[in-house]
Short mmCIF file of C-alpha atoms in Angstrom, two decimals:
data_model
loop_
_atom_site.label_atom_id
_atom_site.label_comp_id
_atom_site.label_asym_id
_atom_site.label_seq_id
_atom_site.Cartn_x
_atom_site.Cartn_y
_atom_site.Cartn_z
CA UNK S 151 95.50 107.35 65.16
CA UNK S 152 99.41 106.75 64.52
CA UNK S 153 101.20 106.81 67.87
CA UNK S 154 105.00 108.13 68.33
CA UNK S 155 107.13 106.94 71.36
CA UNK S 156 110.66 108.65 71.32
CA UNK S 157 112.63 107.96 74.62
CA UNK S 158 112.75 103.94 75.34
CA UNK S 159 113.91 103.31 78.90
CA UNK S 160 112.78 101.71 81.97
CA UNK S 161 109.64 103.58 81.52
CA UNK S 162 109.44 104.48 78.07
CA UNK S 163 109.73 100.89 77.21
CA UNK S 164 106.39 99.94 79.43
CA UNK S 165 104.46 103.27 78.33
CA UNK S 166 105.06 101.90 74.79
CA UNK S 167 104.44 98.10 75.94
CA UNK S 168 100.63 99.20 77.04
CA UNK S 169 100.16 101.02 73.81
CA UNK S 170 100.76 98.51 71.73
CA UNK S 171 98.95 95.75 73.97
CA UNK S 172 96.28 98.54 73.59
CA UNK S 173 96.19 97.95 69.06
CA UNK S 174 97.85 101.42 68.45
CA UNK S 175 99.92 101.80 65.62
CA UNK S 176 103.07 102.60 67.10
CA UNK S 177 106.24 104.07 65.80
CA UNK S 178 109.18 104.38 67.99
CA UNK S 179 112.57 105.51 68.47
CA UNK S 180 115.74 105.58 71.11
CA UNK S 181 119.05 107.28 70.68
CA UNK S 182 120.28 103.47 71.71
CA UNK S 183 117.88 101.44 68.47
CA UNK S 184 118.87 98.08 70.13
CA UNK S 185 116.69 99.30 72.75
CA UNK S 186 113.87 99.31 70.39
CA UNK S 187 114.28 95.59 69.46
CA UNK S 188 111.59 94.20 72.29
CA UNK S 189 109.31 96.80 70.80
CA UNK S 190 109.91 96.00 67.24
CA UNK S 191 109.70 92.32 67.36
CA UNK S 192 105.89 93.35 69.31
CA UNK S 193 104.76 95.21 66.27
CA UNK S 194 106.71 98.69 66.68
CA UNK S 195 107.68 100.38 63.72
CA UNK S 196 111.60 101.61 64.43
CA UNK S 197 111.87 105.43 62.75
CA UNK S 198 115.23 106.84 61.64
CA UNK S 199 115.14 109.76 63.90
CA UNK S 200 112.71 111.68 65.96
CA UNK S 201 112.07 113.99 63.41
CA UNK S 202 111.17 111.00 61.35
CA UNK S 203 108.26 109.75 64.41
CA UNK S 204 107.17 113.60 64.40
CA UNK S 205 106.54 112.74 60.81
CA UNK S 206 104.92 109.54 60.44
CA UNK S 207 102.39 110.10 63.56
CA UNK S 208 99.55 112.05 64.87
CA UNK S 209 101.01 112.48 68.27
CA UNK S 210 104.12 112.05 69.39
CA UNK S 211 105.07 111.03 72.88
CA UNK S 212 108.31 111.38 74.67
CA UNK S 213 110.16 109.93 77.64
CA UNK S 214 113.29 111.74 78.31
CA UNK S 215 115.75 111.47 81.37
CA UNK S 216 116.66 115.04 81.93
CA UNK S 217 116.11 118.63 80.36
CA UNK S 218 119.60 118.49 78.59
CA UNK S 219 117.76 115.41 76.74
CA UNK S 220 114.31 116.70 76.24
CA UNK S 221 115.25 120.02 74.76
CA UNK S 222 117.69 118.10 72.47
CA UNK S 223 115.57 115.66 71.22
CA UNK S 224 112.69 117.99 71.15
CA UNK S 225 114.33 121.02 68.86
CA UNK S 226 117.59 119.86 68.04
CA UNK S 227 118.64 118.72 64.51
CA UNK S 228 116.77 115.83 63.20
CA UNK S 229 114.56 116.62 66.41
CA UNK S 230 110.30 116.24 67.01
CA UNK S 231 109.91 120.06 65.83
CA UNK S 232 111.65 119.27 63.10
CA UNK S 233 108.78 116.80 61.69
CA UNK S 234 106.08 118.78 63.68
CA UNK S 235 103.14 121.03 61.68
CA UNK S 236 99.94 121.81 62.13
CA UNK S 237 97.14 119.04 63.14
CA UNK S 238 100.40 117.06 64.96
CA UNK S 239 100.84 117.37 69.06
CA UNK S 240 103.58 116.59 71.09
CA UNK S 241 103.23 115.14 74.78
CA UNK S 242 106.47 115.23 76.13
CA UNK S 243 106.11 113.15 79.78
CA UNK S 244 109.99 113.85 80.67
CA UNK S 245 110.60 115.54 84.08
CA UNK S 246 111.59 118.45 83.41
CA UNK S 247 111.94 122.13 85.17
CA UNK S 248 109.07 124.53 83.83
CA UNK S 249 111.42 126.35 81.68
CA UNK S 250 112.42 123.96 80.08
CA UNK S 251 109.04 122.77 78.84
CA UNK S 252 108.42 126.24 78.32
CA UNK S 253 111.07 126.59 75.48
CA UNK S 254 110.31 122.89 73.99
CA UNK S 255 106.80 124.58 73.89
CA UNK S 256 107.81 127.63 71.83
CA UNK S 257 109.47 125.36 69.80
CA UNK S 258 107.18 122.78 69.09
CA UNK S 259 104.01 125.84 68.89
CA UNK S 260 106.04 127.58 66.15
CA UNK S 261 105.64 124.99 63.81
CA UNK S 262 102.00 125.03 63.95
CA UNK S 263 101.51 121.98 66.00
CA UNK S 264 100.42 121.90 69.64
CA UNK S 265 102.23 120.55 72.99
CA UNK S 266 101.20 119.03 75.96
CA UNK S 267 103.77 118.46 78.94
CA UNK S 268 102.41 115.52 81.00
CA UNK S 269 105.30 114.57 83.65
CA UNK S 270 104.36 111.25 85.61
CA UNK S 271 104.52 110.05 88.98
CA UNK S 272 105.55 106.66 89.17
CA UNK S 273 107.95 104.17 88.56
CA UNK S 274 108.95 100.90 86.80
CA UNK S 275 106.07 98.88 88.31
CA UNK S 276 103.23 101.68 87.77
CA UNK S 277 104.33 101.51 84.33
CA UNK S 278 104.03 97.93 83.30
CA UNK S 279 100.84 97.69 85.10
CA UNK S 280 99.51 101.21 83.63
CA UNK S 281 98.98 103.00 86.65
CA UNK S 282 100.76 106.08 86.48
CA UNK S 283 99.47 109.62 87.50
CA UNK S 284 99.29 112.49 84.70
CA UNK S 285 100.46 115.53 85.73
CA UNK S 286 99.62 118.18 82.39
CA UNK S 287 99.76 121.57 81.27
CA UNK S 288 99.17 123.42 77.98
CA UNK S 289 97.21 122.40 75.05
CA UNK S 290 93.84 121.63 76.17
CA UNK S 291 92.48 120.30 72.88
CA UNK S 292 95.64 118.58 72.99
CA UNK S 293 94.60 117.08 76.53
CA UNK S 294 91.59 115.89 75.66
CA UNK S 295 92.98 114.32 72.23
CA UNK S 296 95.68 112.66 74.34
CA UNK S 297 92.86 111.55 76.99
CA UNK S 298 92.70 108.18 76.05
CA UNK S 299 96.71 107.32 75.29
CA UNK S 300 97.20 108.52 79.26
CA UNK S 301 94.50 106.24 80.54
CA UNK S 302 96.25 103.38 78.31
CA UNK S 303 99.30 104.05 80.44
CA UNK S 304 97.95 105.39 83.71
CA UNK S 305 95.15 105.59 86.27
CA UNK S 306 94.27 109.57 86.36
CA UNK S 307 95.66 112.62 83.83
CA UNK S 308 95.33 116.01 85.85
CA UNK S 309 94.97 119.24 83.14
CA UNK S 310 97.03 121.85 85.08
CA UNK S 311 96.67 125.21 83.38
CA UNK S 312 99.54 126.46 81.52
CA UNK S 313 102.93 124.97 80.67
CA UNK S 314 105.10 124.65 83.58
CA UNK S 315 102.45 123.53 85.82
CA UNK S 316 102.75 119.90 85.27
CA UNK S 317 106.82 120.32 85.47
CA UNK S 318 106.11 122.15 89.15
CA UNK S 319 103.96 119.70 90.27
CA UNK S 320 105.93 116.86 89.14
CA UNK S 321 108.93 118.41 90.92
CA UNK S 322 106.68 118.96 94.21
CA UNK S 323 105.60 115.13 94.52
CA UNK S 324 108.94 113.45 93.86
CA UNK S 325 110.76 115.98 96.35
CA UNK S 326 108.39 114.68 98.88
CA UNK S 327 108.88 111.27 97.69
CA UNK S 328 112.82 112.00 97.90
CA UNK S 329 112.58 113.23 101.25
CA UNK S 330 110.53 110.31 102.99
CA UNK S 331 112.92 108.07 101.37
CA UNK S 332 115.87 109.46 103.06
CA UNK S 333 113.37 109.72 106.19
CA UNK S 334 112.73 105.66 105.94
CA UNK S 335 116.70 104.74 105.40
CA UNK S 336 117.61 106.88 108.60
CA UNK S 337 115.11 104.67 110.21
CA UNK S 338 115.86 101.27 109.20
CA UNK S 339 119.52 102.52 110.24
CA UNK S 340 118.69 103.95 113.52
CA UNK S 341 116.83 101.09 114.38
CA UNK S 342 119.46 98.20 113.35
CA UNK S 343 122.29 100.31 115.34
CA UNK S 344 119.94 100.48 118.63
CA UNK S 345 119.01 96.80 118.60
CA UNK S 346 115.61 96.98 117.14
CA UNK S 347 114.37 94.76 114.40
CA UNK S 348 114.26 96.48 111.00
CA UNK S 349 111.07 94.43 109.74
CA UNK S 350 109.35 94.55 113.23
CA UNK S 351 109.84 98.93 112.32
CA UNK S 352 108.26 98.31 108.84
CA UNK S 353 105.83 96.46 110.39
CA UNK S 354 104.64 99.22 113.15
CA UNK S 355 105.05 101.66 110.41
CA UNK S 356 102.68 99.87 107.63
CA UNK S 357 99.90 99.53 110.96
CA UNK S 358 99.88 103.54 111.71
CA UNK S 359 99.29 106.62 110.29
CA UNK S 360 102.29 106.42 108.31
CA UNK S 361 101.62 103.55 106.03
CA UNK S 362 102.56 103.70 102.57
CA UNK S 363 103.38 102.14 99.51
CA UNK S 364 106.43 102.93 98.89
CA UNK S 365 107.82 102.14 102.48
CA UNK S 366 105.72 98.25 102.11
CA UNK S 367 107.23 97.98 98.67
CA UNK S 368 110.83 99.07 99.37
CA UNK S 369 111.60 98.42 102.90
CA UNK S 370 112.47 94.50 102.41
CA UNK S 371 115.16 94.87 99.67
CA UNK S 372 116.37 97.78 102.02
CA UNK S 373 117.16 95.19 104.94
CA UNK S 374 119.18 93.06 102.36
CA UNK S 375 120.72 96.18 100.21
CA UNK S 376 119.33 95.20 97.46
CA UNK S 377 117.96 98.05 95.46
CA UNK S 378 116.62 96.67 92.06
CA UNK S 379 116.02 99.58 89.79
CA UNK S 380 112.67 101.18 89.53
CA UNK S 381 113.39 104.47 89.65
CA UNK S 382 117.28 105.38 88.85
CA UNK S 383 118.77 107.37 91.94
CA UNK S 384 120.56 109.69 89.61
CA UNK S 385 117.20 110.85 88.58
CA UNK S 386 116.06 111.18 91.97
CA UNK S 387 119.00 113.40 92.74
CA UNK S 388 118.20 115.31 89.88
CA UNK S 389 114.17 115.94 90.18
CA UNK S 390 115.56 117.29 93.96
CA UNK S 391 118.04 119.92 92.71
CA UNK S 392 115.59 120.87 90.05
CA UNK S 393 113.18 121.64 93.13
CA UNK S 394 115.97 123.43 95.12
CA UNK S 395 116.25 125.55 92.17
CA UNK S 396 112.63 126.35 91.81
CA UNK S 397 112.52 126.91 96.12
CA UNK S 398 115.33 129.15 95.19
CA UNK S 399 113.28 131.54 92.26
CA UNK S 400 110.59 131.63 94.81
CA UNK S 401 112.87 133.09 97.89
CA UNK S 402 111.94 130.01 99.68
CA UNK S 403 114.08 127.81 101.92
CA UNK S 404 113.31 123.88 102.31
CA UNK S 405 116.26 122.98 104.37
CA UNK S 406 114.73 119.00 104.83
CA UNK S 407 114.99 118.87 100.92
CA UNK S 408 118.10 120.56 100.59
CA UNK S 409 119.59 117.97 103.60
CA UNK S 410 117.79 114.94 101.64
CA UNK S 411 119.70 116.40 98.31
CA UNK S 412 123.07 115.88 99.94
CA UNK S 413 122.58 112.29 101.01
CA UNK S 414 121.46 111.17 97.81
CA UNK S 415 124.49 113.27 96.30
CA UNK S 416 126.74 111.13 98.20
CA UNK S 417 125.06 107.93 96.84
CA UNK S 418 125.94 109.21 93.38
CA UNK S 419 129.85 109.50 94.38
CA UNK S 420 129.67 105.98 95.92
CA UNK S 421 128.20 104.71 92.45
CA UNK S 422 124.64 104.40 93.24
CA UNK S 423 123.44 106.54 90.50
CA UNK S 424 122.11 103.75 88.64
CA UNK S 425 120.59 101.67 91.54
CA UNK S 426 117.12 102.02 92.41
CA UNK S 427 116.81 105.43 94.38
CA UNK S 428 116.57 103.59 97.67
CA UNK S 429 120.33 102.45 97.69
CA UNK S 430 120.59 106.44 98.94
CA UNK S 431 120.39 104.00 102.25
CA UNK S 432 124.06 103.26 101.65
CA UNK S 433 124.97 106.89 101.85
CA UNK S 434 123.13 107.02 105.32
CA UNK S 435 125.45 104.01 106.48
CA UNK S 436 128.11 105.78 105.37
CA UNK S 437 127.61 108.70 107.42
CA UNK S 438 129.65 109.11 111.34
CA UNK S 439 128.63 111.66 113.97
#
């Protein structure tokens, strides 16, 4: 099977790393090509465009930052429909909102060929280590074809039902994830203002009901405000207003989210947006009663 990666970033470059570790022929492409070079000098083939991976491959996989990305890349000129037909599939793994994937869907399905949207949870570690979650809808053949690429790059695929479902779902788990982040930065704050020690909290809180990875994994760098990037902030902020908007189509208010939103907002104006989402602990600083 020829493999297509379009979309080589912090995660994009891993997902691709596993895939070739895996002996897939892999062709690849980034709108940045010197970003393809570690790929390249691995084995990668670099295409021309992503029409030209659509092209050369049997399925085509895509990790794109936002919708404005993964609509362009996906059926804009010299885009994936554009070298899509019949017998190709597209996986697009982007985060996107559901109808978004819905139109890169229409797009991709009039040429013949089928799509798959498979948003992931997890970050720059998952990634490298392959052990990030599947979160699909669409295509079922397509699924199953695909089966064995997502367990190359993940731990467990989840078929969803129809397109839009994996987008929803994907939108669902990182606004949780958004909020307890904002949750754990008012509480290393709270604590260090009344006195307490900030690793003796992360210690009670790994020993209770509340242990979890992300709080082990990101408190430390938290105490020193370091925030190595593993997950860009500005994409955090963005997977939370795309699930304020989808709150909003349902009539439904989620005012923790939408109070979570405007923290991490104010990391972005105090140039966080490309630290690791975590540095939204600077905007909590920042904030006087």
């Amino acid at each position: 099977m020829k493999v297509g990666f379009v979309g080589i970033g912090i995660m994009g470059l891993a997902m691709a790393e596993n895939l070739l570790k895996d002996g897939y022929d892999l062709t690849v492409w980034n709108r940045n090509k010197d970003k393809c070079k570690a790929l390249q000098e691995k084995g990668a083939k670099v295409a021309e465009s992503a029409k030209a991976v659509a092209e050369q491959c049997d399925i085509t996989v895509a990790m794109l930052a936002d919708p404005q990305a993964a609509e362009a890349v996906a059926t804009g000129p010299n885009g994936i429909a554009a070298g899509m037909k019949a017998g190709k599939g597209y996986v697009d793994v982007s985060t996107v909102d559901a109808g978004t994937a819905q139109k890169i869907s229409k797009a991709i399905k009039a040429t013949g060929a089928t799509y798959l949207e498979a948003p992931v949870s997890g970050s720059k570690q998952p990634a490298e280590k392959g052990q990030l979650i599947f979160l699909c809808g669409g295509d079922k053949d397509l699924y199953e074809e695909a089966t064995p690429l997502l367990k190359v790059m993940g731990k467990a695929q989840f078929f969803l039902g129809e397109v839009g479902n994996g987008a929803n779902m994907k939108l669902v788990v990182n606004m949780a994830m958004g909020t307890m982040m904002t949750t754990l930065a008012e509480s290393l704050t709270l604590a260090d203002k009344s006195g307490l020690s900030q690793e003796q909290l992360l210690e009670v809180l790994g020993l209770g009901v509340m242990a979890n990875p992300m709080f082990k994994m990101k408190g430390p760098s938290m105490q020193e405000h370091k925030y190595p990037t593993a997950f860009p902030l500005k994409h955090q902020q963005k997977d939370m207003r795309l699930a304020l908007e989808l709150a909003h189509q349902h009539g439904q208010q989620l005012p923790t989210a939408a109070a979570a939103n405007v923290l991490y907002e104010q990391a972005k104006q105090m140039n966080k947006s490309d630290d690791d989402f975590s540095a939204v602990l600077e905007a909590v600083l920042n904030s006087k009663a």
